[in-house]
Tab-separated table of C-alpha atoms and ligand atoms in Angstrom:
chain	number	residue	atom	x	y	z
A	19	MET	CA	-17.167	9.500	-13.319
A	20	PRO	CA	-14.854	8.756	-10.477
A	21	GLU	CA	-16.673	7.407	-7.454
A	22	HIS	CA	-14.016	8.956	-5.206
A	23	LEU	CA	-12.331	12.221	-6.175
A	24	ALA	CA	-9.480	13.564	-4.109
A	25	ILE	CA	-8.067	17.100	-4.506
A	26	ILE	CA	-4.808	18.616	-3.354
A	27	MET	CA	-5.928	22.226	-3.083
A	28	ASP	CA	-2.640	23.961	-3.772
A	29	GLY	CA	-1.556	27.427	-4.905
A	30	ASN	CA	-3.406	29.741	-2.562
A	31	GLY	CA	-0.227	31.588	-1.589
A	32	ARG	CA	0.870	32.127	-5.202
A	33	TRP	CA	-2.654	33.196	-6.164
A	34	ALA	CA	-2.414	35.935	-3.514
A	35	ARG	CA	1.129	36.943	-4.371
A	36	ALA	CA	0.131	37.414	-7.998
A	37	ARG	CA	-2.370	39.985	-6.749
A	38	GLY	CA	-0.024	41.674	-4.303
A	39	LEU	CA	-2.097	40.297	-1.397
A	40	PRO	CA	-0.983	38.513	1.802
A	41	ARG	CA	-0.918	34.716	1.658
A	42	ILE	CA	-3.837	34.529	4.022
A	43	ALA	CA	-6.040	36.309	1.461
A	44	GLY	CA	-5.272	33.404	-0.865
A	45	HIS	CA	-6.463	30.916	1.751
A	46	ARG	CA	-9.638	32.889	2.198
A	47	ALA	CA	-10.246	32.883	-1.557
A	48	GLY	CA	-9.544	29.176	-1.536
A	49	THR	CA	-12.356	28.488	0.885
A	50	GLU	CA	-14.726	30.629	-1.148
A	51	ASN	CA	-14.074	28.190	-3.940
A	52	LEU	CA	-15.268	25.253	-1.910
A	53	ARG	CA	-18.953	25.824	-2.354
A	54	ARG	CA	-18.964	25.723	-6.150
A	55	ILE	CA	-16.771	22.655	-6.267
A	56	LEU	CA	-18.995	20.862	-3.749
A	57	THR	CA	-22.086	21.796	-5.653
A	58	ALA	CA	-20.541	20.574	-8.895
A	59	CYS	CA	-19.463	17.291	-7.301
A	60	THR	CA	-22.990	16.511	-6.085
A	61	GLU	CA	-24.377	17.385	-9.518
A	62	PHE	CA	-21.887	15.065	-11.195
A	63	GLY	CA	-22.867	12.238	-8.889
A	64	ILE	CA	-19.456	11.876	-7.208
A	65	LYS	CA	-19.947	9.862	-4.028
A	66	VAL	CA	-16.783	10.676	-2.088
A	67	LEU	CA	-14.727	13.850	-2.178
A	68	THR	CA	-11.503	14.118	-0.199
A	69	LEU	CA	-9.984	17.565	0.196
A	70	TYR	CA	-6.433	18.084	1.375
A	71	ALA	CA	-6.783	21.181	3.520
A	72	PHE	CA	-3.732	21.038	5.805
A	73	SER	CA	-0.866	18.567	5.977
A	74	THR	CA	1.143	17.391	8.955
A	75	GLU	CA	4.039	19.239	7.376
A	76	ASN	CA	2.076	22.518	7.124
A	77	TRP	CA	2.412	22.936	10.940
A	78	GLY	CA	5.964	24.046	10.111
A	79	ARG	CA	4.759	27.269	8.426
A	80	SER	CA	4.902	30.562	10.265
A	81	PRO	CA	2.683	30.785	13.337
A	82	THR	CA	0.799	33.679	11.738
A	83	GLU	CA	-0.067	31.671	8.673
A	84	VAL	CA	-1.004	28.570	10.698
A	85	ARG	CA	-3.228	30.604	13.039
A	86	GLY	CA	-4.829	32.438	10.140
A	87	LEU	CA	-5.543	29.169	8.343
A	88	MET	CA	-7.086	27.584	11.420
A	89	ASN	CA	-9.309	30.650	11.924
A	90	ILE	CA	-10.407	30.495	8.325
A	91	LEU	CA	-11.218	26.797	8.597
A	92	GLU	CA	-13.266	27.469	11.684
A	93	SER	CA	-15.294	30.151	9.972
A	94	VAL	CA	-15.837	27.894	6.955
A	95	ILE	CA	-17.526	25.376	9.222
A	96	ASP	CA	-19.658	28.088	10.815
A	97	ARG	CA	-20.594	29.511	7.440
A	98	GLU	CA	-21.171	26.355	5.400
A	99	LEU	CA	-22.392	23.679	7.793
A	100	ASP	CA	-26.152	24.336	7.561
A	101	GLU	CA	-26.106	24.304	3.802
A	102	LEU	CA	-23.895	21.246	3.552
A	103	HIS	CA	-26.222	19.412	5.949
A	104	ALA	CA	-29.265	20.508	4.002
A	105	ASN	CA	-27.647	19.178	0.821
A	106	GLY	CA	-27.106	15.738	2.270
A	107	VAL	CA	-23.331	16.019	2.689
A	108	GLN	CA	-21.729	13.729	5.262
A	109	ILE	CA	-18.618	15.343	6.699
A	110	ARG	CA	-15.736	13.207	7.906
A	111	HIS	CA	-12.310	14.109	9.152
A	112	VAL	CA	-9.154	12.345	8.139
A	113	GLY	CA	-5.955	13.056	10.026
A	114	ARG	CA	-4.677	13.893	13.472
A	115	ILE	CA	-7.766	15.433	15.137
A	116	GLU	CA	-5.803	15.588	18.405
A	117	ASP	CA	-3.488	18.223	16.868
A	118	LEU	CA	-6.272	20.753	16.361
A	119	ASP	CA	-6.866	23.413	18.979
A	120	PRO	CA	-9.790	22.444	21.229
A	121	ARG	CA	-12.267	24.911	19.716
A	122	LEU	CA	-11.660	23.865	16.112
A	123	ARG	CA	-11.553	20.251	17.122
A	124	GLN	CA	-14.979	20.569	18.754
A	125	LYS	CA	-16.394	22.240	15.646
A	126	VAL	CA	-15.094	19.482	13.423
A	127	GLU	CA	-16.436	16.792	15.733
A	128	GLN	CA	-19.826	18.519	15.902
A	129	ALA	CA	-19.966	18.809	12.100
A	130	VAL	CA	-19.126	15.121	11.796
A	131	ALA	CA	-21.742	14.121	14.384
A	132	ARG	CA	-24.439	16.319	12.874
A	133	THR	CA	-24.043	15.068	9.341
A	134	ARG	CA	-23.440	11.407	10.116
A	135	GLY	CA	-26.812	10.280	8.709
A	136	ASN	CA	-26.351	12.017	5.305
A	137	ASP	CA	-25.452	9.981	2.240
A	138	ARG	CA	-25.558	12.136	-0.894
A	139	LEU	CA	-21.873	12.964	-0.798
A	140	ILE	CA	-19.183	11.965	1.701
A	141	LEU	CA	-16.808	14.901	2.220
A	142	ASN	CA	-13.524	13.876	3.797
A	143	VAL	CA	-11.619	16.797	5.135
A	144	ALA	CA	-7.907	16.013	5.429
A	145	LEU	CA	-6.863	18.402	8.165
A	146	SER	CA	-3.585	17.794	9.912
A	147	TYR	CA	-3.283	14.806	7.609
A	148	GLY	CA	-0.117	12.985	6.554
A	149	GLY	CA	-0.048	9.672	4.709
A	150	ARG	CA	2.996	8.407	6.575
A	151	ASP	CA	1.491	9.461	9.873
A	152	GLU	CA	-1.651	7.537	8.937
A	153	ILE	CA	0.395	4.394	8.327
A	154	VAL	CA	2.301	4.797	11.571
A	155	ASN	CA	-1.001	5.272	13.407
A	156	ALA	CA	-2.433	2.118	11.778
A	157	VAL	CA	0.604	0.024	12.692
A	158	ARG	CA	0.459	1.190	16.258
A	159	ARG	CA	-3.223	0.313	16.596
A	160	ILE	CA	-2.722	-3.045	14.914
A	161	VAL	CA	-0.003	-3.908	17.448
A	162	ALA	CA	-2.021	-2.515	20.336
A	163	ASP	CA	-4.962	-4.712	19.275
A	164	GLY	CA	-2.685	-7.748	19.414
A	165	ILE	CA	-3.338	-8.788	15.817
A	166	PRO	CA	-1.198	-11.828	14.921
A	167	PRO	CA	1.143	-11.291	11.919
A	168	GLU	CA	-0.594	-13.875	9.739
A	169	ARG	CA	-3.873	-11.953	9.988
A	170	ILE	CA	-2.323	-8.745	8.667
A	171	ASP	CA	-3.193	-8.220	5.014
A	172	GLU	CA	-4.109	-5.302	2.737
A	173	VAL	CA	-7.747	-5.412	3.708
A	174	LEU	CA	-6.929	-5.290	7.395
A	175	ILE	CA	-4.516	-2.398	6.941
A	176	GLY	CA	-7.186	-0.543	4.960
A	177	TYR	CA	-9.513	-1.042	7.909
A	178	TYR	CA	-7.027	0.761	10.146
A	179	MET	CA	-6.698	3.751	7.835
A	180	TYR	CA	-8.627	6.970	8.454
A	181	THR	CA	-10.541	6.171	5.264
A	182	ALA	CA	-11.760	2.786	6.525
A	183	GLY	CA	-14.795	1.652	4.619
A	184	LEU	CA	-14.441	4.059	1.727
A	185	PRO	CA	-13.303	3.188	-1.802
A	186	ASP	CA	-9.797	4.237	-2.813
A	187	PRO	CA	-9.621	7.522	-4.775
A	188	ASP	CA	-10.142	6.937	-8.505
A	189	LEU	CA	-8.769	10.338	-9.399
A	190	VAL	CA	-6.366	12.627	-7.559
A	191	VAL	CA	-6.302	16.210	-8.802
A	192	ARG	CA	-3.558	18.658	-7.851
A	193	THR	CA	-3.820	22.335	-8.698
A	194	SER	CA	-1.030	24.936	-9.083
A	195	GLY	CA	1.242	23.026	-11.410
A	196	GLU	CA	3.109	21.030	-8.763
A	197	MET	CA	3.488	17.385	-9.716
A	198	ARG	CA	3.961	15.552	-6.441
A	199	ILE	CA	1.827	13.830	-3.870
A	200	SER	CA	3.102	15.681	-0.761
A	201	ASN	CA	2.224	12.875	1.651
A	202	PHE	CA	-1.422	12.670	0.546
A	203	LEU	CA	-3.258	9.317	0.627
A	204	ILE	CA	-0.056	7.412	-0.155
A	205	TRP	CA	-1.622	4.049	0.727
A	206	GLN	CA	-5.007	4.676	-0.909
A	207	ALA	CA	-3.675	6.257	-4.110
A	208	ALA	CA	-1.728	3.106	-5.123
A	209	TYR	CA	-3.787	2.817	-8.292
A	210	SER	CA	-5.347	6.251	-8.612
A	211	GLU	CA	-5.249	8.265	-11.808
A	212	PHE	CA	-3.558	11.662	-11.475
A	213	TYR	CA	-4.450	14.976	-13.049
A	214	PHE	CA	-2.350	18.100	-12.700
A	215	THR	CA	-3.428	21.554	-13.704
A	216	PRO	CA	-1.544	24.864	-13.556
A	217	ALA	CA	-4.638	26.625	-12.174
A	218	TYR	CA	-4.269	27.886	-8.634
A	219	TRP	CA	-6.875	26.480	-6.265
A	220	PRO	CA	-8.930	29.678	-5.942
A	221	ASP	CA	-9.235	29.688	-9.758
A	222	PHE	CA	-10.186	26.034	-10.020
A	223	ASP	CA	-13.831	26.362	-11.009
A	224	GLU	CA	-16.540	24.079	-12.317
A	225	GLU	CA	-15.084	24.325	-15.821
A	226	GLU	CA	-11.669	23.203	-14.537
A	227	LEU	CA	-13.326	20.328	-12.707
A	228	ARG	CA	-15.137	19.309	-15.906
A	229	LYS	CA	-11.769	19.266	-17.715
A	230	ALA	CA	-10.254	17.026	-15.077
A	231	LEU	CA	-13.191	14.633	-15.236
A	232	PHE	CA	-13.050	14.621	-19.021
A	233	HIS	CA	-9.377	13.647	-18.913
A	234	TYR	CA	-10.144	10.942	-16.353
A	235	ALA	CA	-12.834	9.485	-18.620
A	236	GLN	CA	-10.192	8.936	-21.348
A	237	ARG	CA	-7.894	6.978	-19.102
A	238	GLU	CA	-7.591	3.239	-19.405
A	239	ARG	CA	-7.220	1.775	-15.946
A	240	ARG	CA	-5.371	-1.515	-16.199
A	241	PHE	CA	-4.496	-2.356	-12.600
A	242	GLY	CA	-1.494	-4.330	-13.794
A	243	LEU	CA	-3.517	-6.490	-16.158
A	244	VAL	CA	-3.423	-6.698	-19.945
A	245	VAL	CA	-6.518	-5.231	-21.560
A	246	GLN	CA	-7.646	-7.178	-24.642
A	247	PRO	CA	-8.399	-4.963	-27.610
A	248	SER	CA	-12.134	-5.205	-28.265
A	249	ALA	CA	-12.896	-6.860	-31.639
B	11	IPE	C1	-2.465	25.378	-0.392
B	11	IPE	O1	-1.891	26.581	-0.813
B	11	IPE	C2	-3.075	25.463	0.989
B	11	IPE	C3	-2.291	24.820	2.041
B	11	IPE	C4	-1.218	24.129	1.865
B	11	IPE	C5	-2.756	25.003	3.400
B	11	IPE	P1	-0.423	26.987	-0.408
B	11	IPE	O2	-0.458	27.776	0.834
B	11	IPE	O3	0.473	25.795	-0.391
B	11	IPE	O4	-0.048	27.937	-1.597
B	11	IPE	P2	1.324	28.009	-2.408
B	11	IPE	O5	1.691	26.595	-2.810
B	11	IPE	O6	2.338	28.597	-1.435
B	11	IPE	O7	1.056	28.880	-3.566
B	12	IPE	C1	0.102	20.193	0.046
B	12	IPE	O1	0.487	21.441	-0.378
B	12	IPE	C2	-0.815	20.286	1.222
B	12	IPE	C3	-2.120	20.883	0.955
B	12	IPE	C4	-2.550	21.325	-0.212
B	12	IPE	C5	-2.969	21.029	2.101
B	12	IPE	P1	1.901	22.075	0.106
B	12	IPE	O2	1.971	23.368	-0.564
B	12	IPE	O3	2.008	22.044	1.548
B	12	IPE	O4	2.931	21.022	-0.503
B	12	IPE	P2	4.434	21.209	-0.955
B	12	IPE	O5	5.150	21.813	0.207
B	12	IPE	O6	4.445	22.124	-2.145
B	12	IPE	O7	4.857	19.831	-1.320
B	13	MG	MG1	1.620	24.877	-1.743
């Protein structure tokens, strides 16, 4: 089992188009999928789940789609927070919280504060997240803190990332058949395993998750070393 699973939840728009529905209906269907995936992750004993919900680049989509998405995200928090909290899920945010509109920002911050003491599953929500932005942000804060160059190493940089204190993702899953990272966890995924599936995110169910985890279990992670054949 991966300790940290990260998912690029892609394909909502195509899922909707295939049904003759507006893109926003795909985003709604995508959030309805969250509950079953979260439940499955807690059952499988995954400790950290990072979900890519909205990238820094996604701000460039039409204002209607952006507004619709933000509204949907807000209602997901309203709808799911009690149950997530009851299930011991600790919610964290990774990304540019300052970009969110004040109401959504406040909801995210309240969800984070309310669930801080939970430890069954850490749910990182990547919302207005970009990997390059995260690195720029880290460099700025390192400079602002007056850290001398010789003290800068990989551990220190990790400490300045939004994911500070968490293990790197063991497995990154991307739905919808695209095979790229799209600015997701580019620092943290240096040695992650990748799994791509053609399923659109709203169709990615527990069975699809099982398949991804099964493939992960077959992987040999070498981290640049030579693995001795056993006996
Ligand atoms: C993923 O689905 C959700 C977000 C990026 C917010 P898309 O909206 O990218 O769906 P496709 O890729 O156009 O099908
Ligand atoms: C990546 O999907 C971002 C999220 C899933 C939130 P996109 O649909 O935005 O990525 P590209 O444009 O296909 O690379
Ligand atoms: Mg997409």
